[in-house]
Coordinates of C-alpha atoms and ligand atoms in Angstrom, one line a residue:
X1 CA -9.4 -16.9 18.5
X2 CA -11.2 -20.1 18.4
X3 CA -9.6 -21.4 21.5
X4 CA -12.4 -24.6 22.1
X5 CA -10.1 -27.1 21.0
X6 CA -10.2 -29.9 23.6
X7 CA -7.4 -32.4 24.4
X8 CA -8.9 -35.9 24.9
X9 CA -5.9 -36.4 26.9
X10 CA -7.4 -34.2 30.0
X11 CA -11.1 -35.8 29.3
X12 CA -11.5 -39.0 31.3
X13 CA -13.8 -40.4 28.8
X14 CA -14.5 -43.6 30.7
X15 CA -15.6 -41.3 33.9
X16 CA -18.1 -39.6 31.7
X17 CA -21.2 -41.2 30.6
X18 CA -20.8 -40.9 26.5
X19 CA -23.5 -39.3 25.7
X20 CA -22.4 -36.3 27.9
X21 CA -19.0 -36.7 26.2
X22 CA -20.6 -36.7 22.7
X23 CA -23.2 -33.6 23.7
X24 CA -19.7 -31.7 25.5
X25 CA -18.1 -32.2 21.7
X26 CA -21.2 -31.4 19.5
X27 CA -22.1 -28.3 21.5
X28 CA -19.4 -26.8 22.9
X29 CA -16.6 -27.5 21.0
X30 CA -14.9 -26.6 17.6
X31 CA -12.6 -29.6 16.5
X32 CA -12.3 -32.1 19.6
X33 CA -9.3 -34.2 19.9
X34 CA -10.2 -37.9 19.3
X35 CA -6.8 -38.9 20.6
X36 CA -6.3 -43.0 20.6
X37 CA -9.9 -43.4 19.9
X38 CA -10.1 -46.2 16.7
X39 CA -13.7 -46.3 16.7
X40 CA -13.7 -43.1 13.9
X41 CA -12.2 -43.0 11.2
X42 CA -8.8 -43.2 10.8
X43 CA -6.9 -40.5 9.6
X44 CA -6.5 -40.3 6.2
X45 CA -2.8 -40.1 4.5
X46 CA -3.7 -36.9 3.3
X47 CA -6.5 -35.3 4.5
X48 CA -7.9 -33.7 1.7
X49 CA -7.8 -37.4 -0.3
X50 CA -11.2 -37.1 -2.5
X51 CA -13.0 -40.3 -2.5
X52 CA -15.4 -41.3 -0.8
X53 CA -16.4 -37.5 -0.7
X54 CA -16.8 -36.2 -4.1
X55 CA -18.5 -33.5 -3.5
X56 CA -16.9 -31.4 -0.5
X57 CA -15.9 -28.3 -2.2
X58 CA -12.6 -27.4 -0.5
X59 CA -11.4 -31.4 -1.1
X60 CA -12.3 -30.7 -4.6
X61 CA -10.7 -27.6 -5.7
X62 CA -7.5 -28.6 -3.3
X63 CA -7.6 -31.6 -5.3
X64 CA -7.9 -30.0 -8.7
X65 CA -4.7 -28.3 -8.0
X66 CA -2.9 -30.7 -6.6
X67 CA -3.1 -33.1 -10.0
X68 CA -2.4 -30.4 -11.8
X69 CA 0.8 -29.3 -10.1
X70 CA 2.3 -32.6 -9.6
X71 CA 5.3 -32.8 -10.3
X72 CA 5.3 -36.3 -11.4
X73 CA 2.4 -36.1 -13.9
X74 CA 3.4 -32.7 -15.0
X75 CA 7.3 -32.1 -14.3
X76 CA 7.9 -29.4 -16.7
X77 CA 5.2 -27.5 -16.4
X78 CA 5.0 -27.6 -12.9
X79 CA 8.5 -26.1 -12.9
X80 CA 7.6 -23.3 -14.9
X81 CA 4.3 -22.3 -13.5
X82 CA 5.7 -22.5 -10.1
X83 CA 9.0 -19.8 -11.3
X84 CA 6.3 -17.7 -12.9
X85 CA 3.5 -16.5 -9.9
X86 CA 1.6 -14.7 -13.0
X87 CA 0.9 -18.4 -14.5
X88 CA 0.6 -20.3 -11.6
X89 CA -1.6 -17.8 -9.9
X90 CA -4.1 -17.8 -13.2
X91 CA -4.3 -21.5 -13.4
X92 CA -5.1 -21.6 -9.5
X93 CA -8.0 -19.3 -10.7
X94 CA -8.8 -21.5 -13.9
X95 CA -8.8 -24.6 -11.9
X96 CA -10.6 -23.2 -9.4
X97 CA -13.6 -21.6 -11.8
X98 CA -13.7 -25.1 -13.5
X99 CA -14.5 -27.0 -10.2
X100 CA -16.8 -24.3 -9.1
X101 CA -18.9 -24.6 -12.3
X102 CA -19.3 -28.1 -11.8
X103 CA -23.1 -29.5 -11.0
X104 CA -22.6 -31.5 -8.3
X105 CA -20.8 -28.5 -6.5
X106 CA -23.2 -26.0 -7.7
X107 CA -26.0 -27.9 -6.1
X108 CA -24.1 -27.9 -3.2
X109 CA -22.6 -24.4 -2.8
X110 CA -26.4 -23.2 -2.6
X111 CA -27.4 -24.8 0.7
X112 CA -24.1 -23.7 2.1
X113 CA -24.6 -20.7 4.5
X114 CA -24.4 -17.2 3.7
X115 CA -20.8 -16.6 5.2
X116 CA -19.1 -19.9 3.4
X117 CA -20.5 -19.1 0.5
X118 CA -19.3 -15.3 0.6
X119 CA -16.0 -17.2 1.9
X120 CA -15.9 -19.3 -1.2
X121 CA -16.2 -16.1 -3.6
X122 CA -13.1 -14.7 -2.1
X123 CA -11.3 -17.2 -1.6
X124 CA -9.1 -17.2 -4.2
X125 CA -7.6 -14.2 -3.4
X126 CA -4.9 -13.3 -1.1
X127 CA -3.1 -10.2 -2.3
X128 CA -4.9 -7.5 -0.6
X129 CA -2.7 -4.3 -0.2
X130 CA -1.3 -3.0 3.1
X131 CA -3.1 0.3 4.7
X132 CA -0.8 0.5 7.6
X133 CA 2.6 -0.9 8.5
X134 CA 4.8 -0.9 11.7
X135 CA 7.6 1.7 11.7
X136 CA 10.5 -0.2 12.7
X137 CA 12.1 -2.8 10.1
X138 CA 10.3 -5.4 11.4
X139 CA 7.4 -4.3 14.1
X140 CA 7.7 -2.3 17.0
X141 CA 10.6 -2.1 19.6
X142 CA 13.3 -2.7 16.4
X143 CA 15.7 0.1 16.8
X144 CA 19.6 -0.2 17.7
X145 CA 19.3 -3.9 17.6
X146 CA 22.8 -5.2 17.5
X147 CA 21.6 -9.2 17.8
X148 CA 19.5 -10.8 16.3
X149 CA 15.5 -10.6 17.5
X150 CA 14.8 -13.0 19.4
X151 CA 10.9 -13.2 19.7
X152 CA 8.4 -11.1 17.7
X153 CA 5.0 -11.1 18.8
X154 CA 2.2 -10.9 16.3
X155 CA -1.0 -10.5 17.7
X156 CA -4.3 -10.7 15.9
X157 CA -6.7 -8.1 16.6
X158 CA -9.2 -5.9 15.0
X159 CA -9.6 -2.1 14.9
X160 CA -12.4 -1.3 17.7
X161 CA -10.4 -3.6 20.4
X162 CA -7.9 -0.6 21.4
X163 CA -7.7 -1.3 25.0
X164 CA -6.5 -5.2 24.5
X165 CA -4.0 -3.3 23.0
X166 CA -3.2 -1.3 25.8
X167 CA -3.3 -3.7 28.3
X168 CA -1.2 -6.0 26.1
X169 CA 1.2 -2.8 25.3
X170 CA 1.3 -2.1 29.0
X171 CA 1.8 -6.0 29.9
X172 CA 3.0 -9.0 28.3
X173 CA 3.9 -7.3 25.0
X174 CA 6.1 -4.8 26.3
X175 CA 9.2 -4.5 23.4
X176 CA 13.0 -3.9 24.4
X177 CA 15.5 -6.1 26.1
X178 CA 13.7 -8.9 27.9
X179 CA 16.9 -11.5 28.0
X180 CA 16.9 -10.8 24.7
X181 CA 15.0 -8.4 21.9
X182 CA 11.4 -9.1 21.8
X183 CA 9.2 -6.9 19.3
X184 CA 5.3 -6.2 18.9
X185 CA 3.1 -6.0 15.8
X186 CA -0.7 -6.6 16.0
X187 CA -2.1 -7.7 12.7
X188 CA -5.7 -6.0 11.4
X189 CA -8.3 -6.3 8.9
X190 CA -10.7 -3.4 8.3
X191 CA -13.4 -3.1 10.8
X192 CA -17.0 -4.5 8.6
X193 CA -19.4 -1.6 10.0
X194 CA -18.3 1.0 10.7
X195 CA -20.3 3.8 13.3
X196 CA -20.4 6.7 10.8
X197 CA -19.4 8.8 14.0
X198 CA -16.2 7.2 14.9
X199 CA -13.7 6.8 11.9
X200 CA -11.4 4.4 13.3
X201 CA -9.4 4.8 10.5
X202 CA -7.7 7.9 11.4
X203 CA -7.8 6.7 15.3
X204 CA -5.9 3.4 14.0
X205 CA -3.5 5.7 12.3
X206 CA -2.6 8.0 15.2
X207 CA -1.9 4.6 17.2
X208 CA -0.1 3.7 14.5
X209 CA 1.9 7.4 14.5
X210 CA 2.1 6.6 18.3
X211 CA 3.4 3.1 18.6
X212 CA 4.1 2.0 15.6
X213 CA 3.1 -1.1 16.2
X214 CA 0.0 -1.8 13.2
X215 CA 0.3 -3.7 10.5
X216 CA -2.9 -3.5 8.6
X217 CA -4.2 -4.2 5.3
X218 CA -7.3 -3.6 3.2
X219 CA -10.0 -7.1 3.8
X220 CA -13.0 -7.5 5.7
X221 CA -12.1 -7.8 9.5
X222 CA -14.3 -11.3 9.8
X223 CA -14.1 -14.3 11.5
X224 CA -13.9 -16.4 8.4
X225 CA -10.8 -13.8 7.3
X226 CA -8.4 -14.7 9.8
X227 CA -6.5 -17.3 7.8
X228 CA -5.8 -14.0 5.3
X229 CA -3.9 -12.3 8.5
X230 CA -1.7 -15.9 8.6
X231 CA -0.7 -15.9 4.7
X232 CA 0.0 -12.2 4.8
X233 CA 1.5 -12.0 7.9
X234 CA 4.1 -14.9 6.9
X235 CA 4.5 -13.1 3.4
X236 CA 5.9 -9.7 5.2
X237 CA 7.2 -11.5 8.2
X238 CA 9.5 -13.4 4.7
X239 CA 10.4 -9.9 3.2
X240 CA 11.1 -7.7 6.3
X241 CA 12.1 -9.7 9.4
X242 CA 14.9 -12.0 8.3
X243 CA 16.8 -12.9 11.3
X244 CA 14.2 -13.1 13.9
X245 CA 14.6 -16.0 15.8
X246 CA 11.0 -16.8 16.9
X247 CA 7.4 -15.5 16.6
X248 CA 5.0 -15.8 18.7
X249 CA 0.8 -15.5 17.3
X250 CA -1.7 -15.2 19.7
X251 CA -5.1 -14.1 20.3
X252 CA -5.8 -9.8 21.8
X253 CA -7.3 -11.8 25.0
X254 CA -4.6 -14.0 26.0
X255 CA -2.4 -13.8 28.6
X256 CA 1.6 -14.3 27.8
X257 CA 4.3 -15.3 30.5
X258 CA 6.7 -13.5 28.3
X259 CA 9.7 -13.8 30.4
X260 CA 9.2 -17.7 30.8
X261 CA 8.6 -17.8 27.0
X262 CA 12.0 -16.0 26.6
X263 CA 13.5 -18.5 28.9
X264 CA 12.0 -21.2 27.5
X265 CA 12.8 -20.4 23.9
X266 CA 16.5 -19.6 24.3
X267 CA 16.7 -23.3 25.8
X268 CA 15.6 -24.3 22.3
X269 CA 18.4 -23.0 21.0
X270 CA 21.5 -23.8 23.2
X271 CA 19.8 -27.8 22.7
X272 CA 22.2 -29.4 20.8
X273 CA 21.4 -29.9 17.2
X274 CA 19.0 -27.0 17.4
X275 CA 20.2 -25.0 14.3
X276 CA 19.0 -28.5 12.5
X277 CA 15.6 -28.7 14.6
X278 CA 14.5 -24.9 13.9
X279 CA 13.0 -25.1 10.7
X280 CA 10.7 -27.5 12.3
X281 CA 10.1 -25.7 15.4
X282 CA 6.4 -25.1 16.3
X283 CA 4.7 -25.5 19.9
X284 CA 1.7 -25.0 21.4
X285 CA -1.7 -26.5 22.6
X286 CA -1.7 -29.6 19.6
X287 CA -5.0 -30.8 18.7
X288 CA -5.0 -34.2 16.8
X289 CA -7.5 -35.7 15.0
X290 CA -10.1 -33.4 15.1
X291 CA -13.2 -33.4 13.7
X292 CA -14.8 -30.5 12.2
X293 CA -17.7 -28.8 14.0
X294 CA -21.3 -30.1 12.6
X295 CA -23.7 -27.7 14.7
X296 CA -25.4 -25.4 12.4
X297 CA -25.3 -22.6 14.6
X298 CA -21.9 -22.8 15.8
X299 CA -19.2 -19.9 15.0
X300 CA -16.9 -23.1 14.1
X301 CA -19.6 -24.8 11.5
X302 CA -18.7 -26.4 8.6
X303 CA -20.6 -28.5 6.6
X304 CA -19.7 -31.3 5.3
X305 CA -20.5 -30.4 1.8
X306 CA -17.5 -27.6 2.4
X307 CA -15.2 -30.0 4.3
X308 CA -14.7 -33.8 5.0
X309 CA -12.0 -35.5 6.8
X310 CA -10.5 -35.2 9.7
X311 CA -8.3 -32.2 10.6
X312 CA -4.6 -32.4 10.9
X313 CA -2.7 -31.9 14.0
X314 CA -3.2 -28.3 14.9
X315 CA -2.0 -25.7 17.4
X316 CA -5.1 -24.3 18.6
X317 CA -6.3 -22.2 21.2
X318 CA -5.1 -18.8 21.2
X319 CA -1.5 -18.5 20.6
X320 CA 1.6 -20.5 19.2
X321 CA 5.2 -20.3 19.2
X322 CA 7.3 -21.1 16.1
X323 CA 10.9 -20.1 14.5
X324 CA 11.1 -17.9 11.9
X325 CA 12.4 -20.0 10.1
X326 CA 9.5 -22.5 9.9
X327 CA 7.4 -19.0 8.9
X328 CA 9.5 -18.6 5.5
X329 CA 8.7 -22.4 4.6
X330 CA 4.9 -21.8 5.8
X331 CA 5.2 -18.6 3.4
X332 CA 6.3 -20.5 0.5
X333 CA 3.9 -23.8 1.0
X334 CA 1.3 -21.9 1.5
X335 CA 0.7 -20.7 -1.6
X336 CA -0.5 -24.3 -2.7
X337 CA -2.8 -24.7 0.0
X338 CA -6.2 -23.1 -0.6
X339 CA -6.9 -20.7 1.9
X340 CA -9.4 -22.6 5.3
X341 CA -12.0 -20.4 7.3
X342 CA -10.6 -21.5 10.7
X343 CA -6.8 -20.3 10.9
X344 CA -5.5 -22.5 13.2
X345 CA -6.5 -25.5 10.8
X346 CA -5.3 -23.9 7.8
X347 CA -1.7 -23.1 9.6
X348 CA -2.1 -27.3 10.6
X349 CA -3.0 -28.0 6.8
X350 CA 0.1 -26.3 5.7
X351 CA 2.7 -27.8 8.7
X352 CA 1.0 -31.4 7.0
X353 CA 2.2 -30.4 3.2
X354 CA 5.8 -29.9 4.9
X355 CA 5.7 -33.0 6.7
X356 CA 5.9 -31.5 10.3
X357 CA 3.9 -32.2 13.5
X358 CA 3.9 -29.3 16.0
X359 CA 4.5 -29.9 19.5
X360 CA 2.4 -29.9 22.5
X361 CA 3.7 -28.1 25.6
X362 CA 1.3 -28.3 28.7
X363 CA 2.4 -25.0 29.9
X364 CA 0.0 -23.6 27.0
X365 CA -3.5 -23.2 28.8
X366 CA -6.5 -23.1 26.2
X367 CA -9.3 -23.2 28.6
X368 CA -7.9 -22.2 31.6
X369 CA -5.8 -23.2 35.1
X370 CA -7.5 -26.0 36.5
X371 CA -9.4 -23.7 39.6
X372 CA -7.3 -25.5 42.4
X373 CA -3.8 -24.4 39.9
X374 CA -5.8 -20.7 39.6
X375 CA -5.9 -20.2 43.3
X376 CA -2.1 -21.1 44.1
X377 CA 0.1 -17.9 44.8
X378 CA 2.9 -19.2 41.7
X379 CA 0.3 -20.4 39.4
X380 CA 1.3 -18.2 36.8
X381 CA 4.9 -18.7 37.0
X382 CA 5.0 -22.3 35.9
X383 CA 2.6 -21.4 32.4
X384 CA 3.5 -19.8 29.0
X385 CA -0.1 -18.7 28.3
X386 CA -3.7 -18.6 29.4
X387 CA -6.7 -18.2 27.5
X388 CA -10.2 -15.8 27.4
X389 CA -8.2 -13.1 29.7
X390 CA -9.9 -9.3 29.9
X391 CA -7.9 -6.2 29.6
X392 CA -8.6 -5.5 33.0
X393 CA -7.5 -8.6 34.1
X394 CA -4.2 -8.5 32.6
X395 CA -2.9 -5.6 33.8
X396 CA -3.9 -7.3 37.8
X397 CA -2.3 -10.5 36.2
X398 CA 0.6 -8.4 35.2
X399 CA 1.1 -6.8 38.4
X400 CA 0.6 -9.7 40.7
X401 CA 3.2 -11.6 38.8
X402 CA 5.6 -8.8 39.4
X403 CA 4.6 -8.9 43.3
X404 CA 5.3 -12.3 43.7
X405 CA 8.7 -12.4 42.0
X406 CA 10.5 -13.2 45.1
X407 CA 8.5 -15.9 46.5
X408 CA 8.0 -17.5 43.3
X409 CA 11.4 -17.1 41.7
X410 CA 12.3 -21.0 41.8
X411 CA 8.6 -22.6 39.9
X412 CA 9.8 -24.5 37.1
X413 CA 7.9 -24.4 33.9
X414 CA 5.5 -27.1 33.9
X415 CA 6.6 -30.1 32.2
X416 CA 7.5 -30.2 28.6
X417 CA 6.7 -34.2 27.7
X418 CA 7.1 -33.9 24.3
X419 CA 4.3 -36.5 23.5
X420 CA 3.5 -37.7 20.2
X421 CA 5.7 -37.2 17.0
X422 CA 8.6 -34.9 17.3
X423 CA 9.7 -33.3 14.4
Ligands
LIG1 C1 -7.3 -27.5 -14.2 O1 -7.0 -26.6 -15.2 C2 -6.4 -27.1 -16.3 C3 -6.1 -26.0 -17.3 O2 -7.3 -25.5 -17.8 C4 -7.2 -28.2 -17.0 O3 -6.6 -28.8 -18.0 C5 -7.5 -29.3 -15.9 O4 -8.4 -30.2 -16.4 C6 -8.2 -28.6 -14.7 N1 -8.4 -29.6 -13.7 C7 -9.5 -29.8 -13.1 C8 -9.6 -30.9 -12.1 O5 -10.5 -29.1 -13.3
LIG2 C1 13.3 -19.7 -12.0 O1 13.7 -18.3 -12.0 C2 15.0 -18.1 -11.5 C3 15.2 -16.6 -11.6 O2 14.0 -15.9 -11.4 C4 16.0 -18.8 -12.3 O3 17.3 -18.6 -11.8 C5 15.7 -20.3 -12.4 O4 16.6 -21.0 -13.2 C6 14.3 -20.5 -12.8 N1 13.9 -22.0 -12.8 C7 13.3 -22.6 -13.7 C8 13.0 -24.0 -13.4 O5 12.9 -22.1 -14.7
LIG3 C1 4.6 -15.8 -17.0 O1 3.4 -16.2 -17.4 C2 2.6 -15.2 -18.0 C3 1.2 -15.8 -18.4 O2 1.3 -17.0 -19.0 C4 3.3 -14.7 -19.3 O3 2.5 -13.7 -19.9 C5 4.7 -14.2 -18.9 O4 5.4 -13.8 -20.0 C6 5.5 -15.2 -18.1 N1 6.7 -14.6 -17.6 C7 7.8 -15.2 -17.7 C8 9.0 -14.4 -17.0 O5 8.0 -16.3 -18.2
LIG4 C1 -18.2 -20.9 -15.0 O1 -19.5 -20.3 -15.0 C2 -19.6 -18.9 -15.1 C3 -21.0 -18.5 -15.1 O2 -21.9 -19.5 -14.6 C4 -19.0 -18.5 -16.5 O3 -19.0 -17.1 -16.6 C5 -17.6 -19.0 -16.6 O4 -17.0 -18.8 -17.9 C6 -17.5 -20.5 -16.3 N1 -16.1 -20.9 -16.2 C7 -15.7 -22.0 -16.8 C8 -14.2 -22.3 -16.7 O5 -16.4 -22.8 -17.5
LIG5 C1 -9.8 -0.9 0.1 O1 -10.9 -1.7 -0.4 C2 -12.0 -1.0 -0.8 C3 -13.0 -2.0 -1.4 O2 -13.2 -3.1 -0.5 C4 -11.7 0.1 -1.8 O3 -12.9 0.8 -2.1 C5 -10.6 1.0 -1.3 O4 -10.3 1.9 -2.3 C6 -9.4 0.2 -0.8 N1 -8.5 1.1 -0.2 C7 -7.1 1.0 -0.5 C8 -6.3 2.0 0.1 O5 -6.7 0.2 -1.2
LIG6 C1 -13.0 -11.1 3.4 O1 -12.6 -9.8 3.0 C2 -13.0 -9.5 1.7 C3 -12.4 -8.2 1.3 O2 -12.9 -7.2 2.1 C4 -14.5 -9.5 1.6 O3 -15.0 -9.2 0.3 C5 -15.1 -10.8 2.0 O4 -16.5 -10.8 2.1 C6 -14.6 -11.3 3.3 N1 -14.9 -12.7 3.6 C7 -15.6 -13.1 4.6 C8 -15.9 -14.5 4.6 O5 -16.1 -12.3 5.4

């Protein structure tokens, strides 16, 4: 949704004056990569560490809990509360309350803006119940499965965006036997204002009768709610999909090489070692190092009396590939990670509390092609995914990749380098 990440690794920052650079980051851009540059600060061990910033609020109340559930200060009780979610879950809220009714916070929380702060008051809670739900097992295209699903694609949307859905239905999220079962669900809030003439409640549930494709439950469809769609999502994904291989969440306006991405992912699992490597598996377009956005008026902002630090190595930009079983261990840690606005950082927080960096994999394309890549004939056969794409558009995407299967049937998927870290 917030696909502005930027990879320092495709900016030539000695080829552009650095006050451009720093205007291109400030204005533009949500979290920009600050890959090998030492002149910030470095990245802290763990990124919520308090001091010198007393006063961010999410450091704070992160912090709060994290004293109070270590396990080496507190060993028994940490043991309890975590096998008792009543317990732990009230002493989230007392802890929380507490840090909120401090002074120094209090001051604070008043200049933050009106959609943090209505962020703040909710964000302790997570359990909101579901309105809709797919009708296979697990998401649409589930029936007389005799293997396990490969890929499930979850993709975010919200209730008025109906022809994404189509197009994407139509396209790249087509369900059955693509070398191997792929399935669909699209994951919805409630729509915020409703047109009193269109109750697209009752539309959603005819799609829903239709398709069976919806998974929906009952919060504010807001930009600031997406990370609730990631935490539920994994928490279903836990109790209904247990053998799916991999899932794949993305963006309504994306475009998926689906067929390349099944390729691609059965590689991953005839590597050797790969039943070790899956519970680590997550690629995509990794962000490192970013900073969070500090323009007021930006969709990304947040303040620094919210947030300080760096960000952790993230996936940004639209969509992201990771095994399900990765998903159950992001269920589980999650629940000790106080919910972010921006997903994609959240989803980076959490992958940092188990210890795993994802993966970059150039064939993910945030922006877009390069325009000399966008005018090639195959250009689309080497990539996994492309960015900010219209309905319209991917239905003639869909169709021209179909026209050119012949001529194009031998481009090879552009390089995976697996740079940085691996898991
Ligand atoms: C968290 O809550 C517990 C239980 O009320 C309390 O003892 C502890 O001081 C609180 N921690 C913070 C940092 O507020
Ligand atoms: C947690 O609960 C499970 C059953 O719900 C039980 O088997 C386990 O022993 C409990 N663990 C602790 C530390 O109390
Ligand atoms: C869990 O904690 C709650 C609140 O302290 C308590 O009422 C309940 O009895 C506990 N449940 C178990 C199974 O220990
Ligand atoms: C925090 O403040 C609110 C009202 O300002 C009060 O109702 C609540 O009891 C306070 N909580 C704690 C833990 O002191
Ligand atoms: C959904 O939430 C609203 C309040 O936000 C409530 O009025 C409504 O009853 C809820 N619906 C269901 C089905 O839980
Ligand atoms: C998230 O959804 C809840 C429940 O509908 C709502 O009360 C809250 O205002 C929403 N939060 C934001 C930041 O929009």
């Amino acid at each position: 949704m917030h696909g502005l990440g930027l990879h320092t690794n495709k900016i030539k920052v000695k080829n552009i004056p650095l006050l451009v650079w720093l205007t291109l980051i400030y204005v533009h851009f949500v979290a920009p990569g600050i890959l090998n540059n030492k002149n910030f600060a470095p990245l802290p061990t763990s990124f919520w560490a308090l001091h010198p910033y007393e006063d961010a609020f999410w450091n704070r109340v992160q912090l709060a809990h994290d004293r109070y559930f270590n396990p080496i200060l507190h060993p028994k009780y940490t043991k309890r509360a975590m096998n008792n979610s009543t317990l732990y879950e009230s002493l989230l809220k007392q802890n929380f309350s507490d840090v909120t009714n401090l002074t120094s916070i209090r001051r604070n929380f008043d200049k933050l803006p009106q959609q943090m702060q209505d962020f703040v008051r909710h964000m302790q809670r997570r359990d909101y119940p579901t309105l809709l739900r797919p009708d296979g097992v697990c998401g649409a295209g589930a029936k007389d499965e005799k293997e396990p699903t490969l890929l499930l694609l979850a993709i975010k949307t919200t209730e008025l965006n109906f022809k994404n859905r189509q197009a994407i239905r139509r396209t790249w999220g087509q369900v059955g036997w693509v070398a191997g079962y792929v399935r669909r669900v699209f994951l919805l809030g409630k729509e915020s204002h409703e047109e009193p003439s269109v109750d697209s409640s009752k539309l959603l549930q005819l799609e829903n009768d239709h398709y069976g494709d919806i998974l929906q439950w009952n919060f504010t469809d807001t930009f600031f709610n997406l990370t609730l769609k990631d935490v539920l999502f994994w928490s279903w994904f836990s109790d209904f999909c247990g053998q799916t291989r991999f899932i794949f969440k993305g963006d309504d306006d994306i475009f998926v090489n689906t067929p390349n991405m099944v390729t691609y992912l059965q590689h991953q699992l005839m590597k050797p070692r790969a039943h070790k490597t899956m519970k680590d598996f997550m690629v995509g377009d990794v962000i490192r190092e970013a900073m969070p956005n500090r323009v007021s008026d930006s969709k990304y902002f947040i303040p620094d009396a919210f947030y300080r630090g760096l960000y952790p190595a993230y996936a940004g930009g639209g969509g992201v590939v990771y095994s399900g079983l990765l998903a159950k261990r992001l269920h589980s840690v999650s629940k000790g990670v106080h919910l972010f606005p921006i997903d994609d950082v959240y989803v980076g927080m959490c992958m940092m509390r188990l210890k795993i960096t994802p993966v970059h994999h150039p064939g993910f394309f945030t922006f877009d092609l390069p325009q000399k890549d966008a005018e090639q004939l195959c250009s689309y056969h080497n990539i996994l995914l492309v960015h900010r794409r219209s309905p319209d558009q991917l239905v003639k995407l869909w169709a021209e990749l179909s026209k050119t299967q012949m001529q194009c049937w031998d481009m090879p998927l552009r390089d995976a380098q697996e740079k940085g870290d691996k898991p």
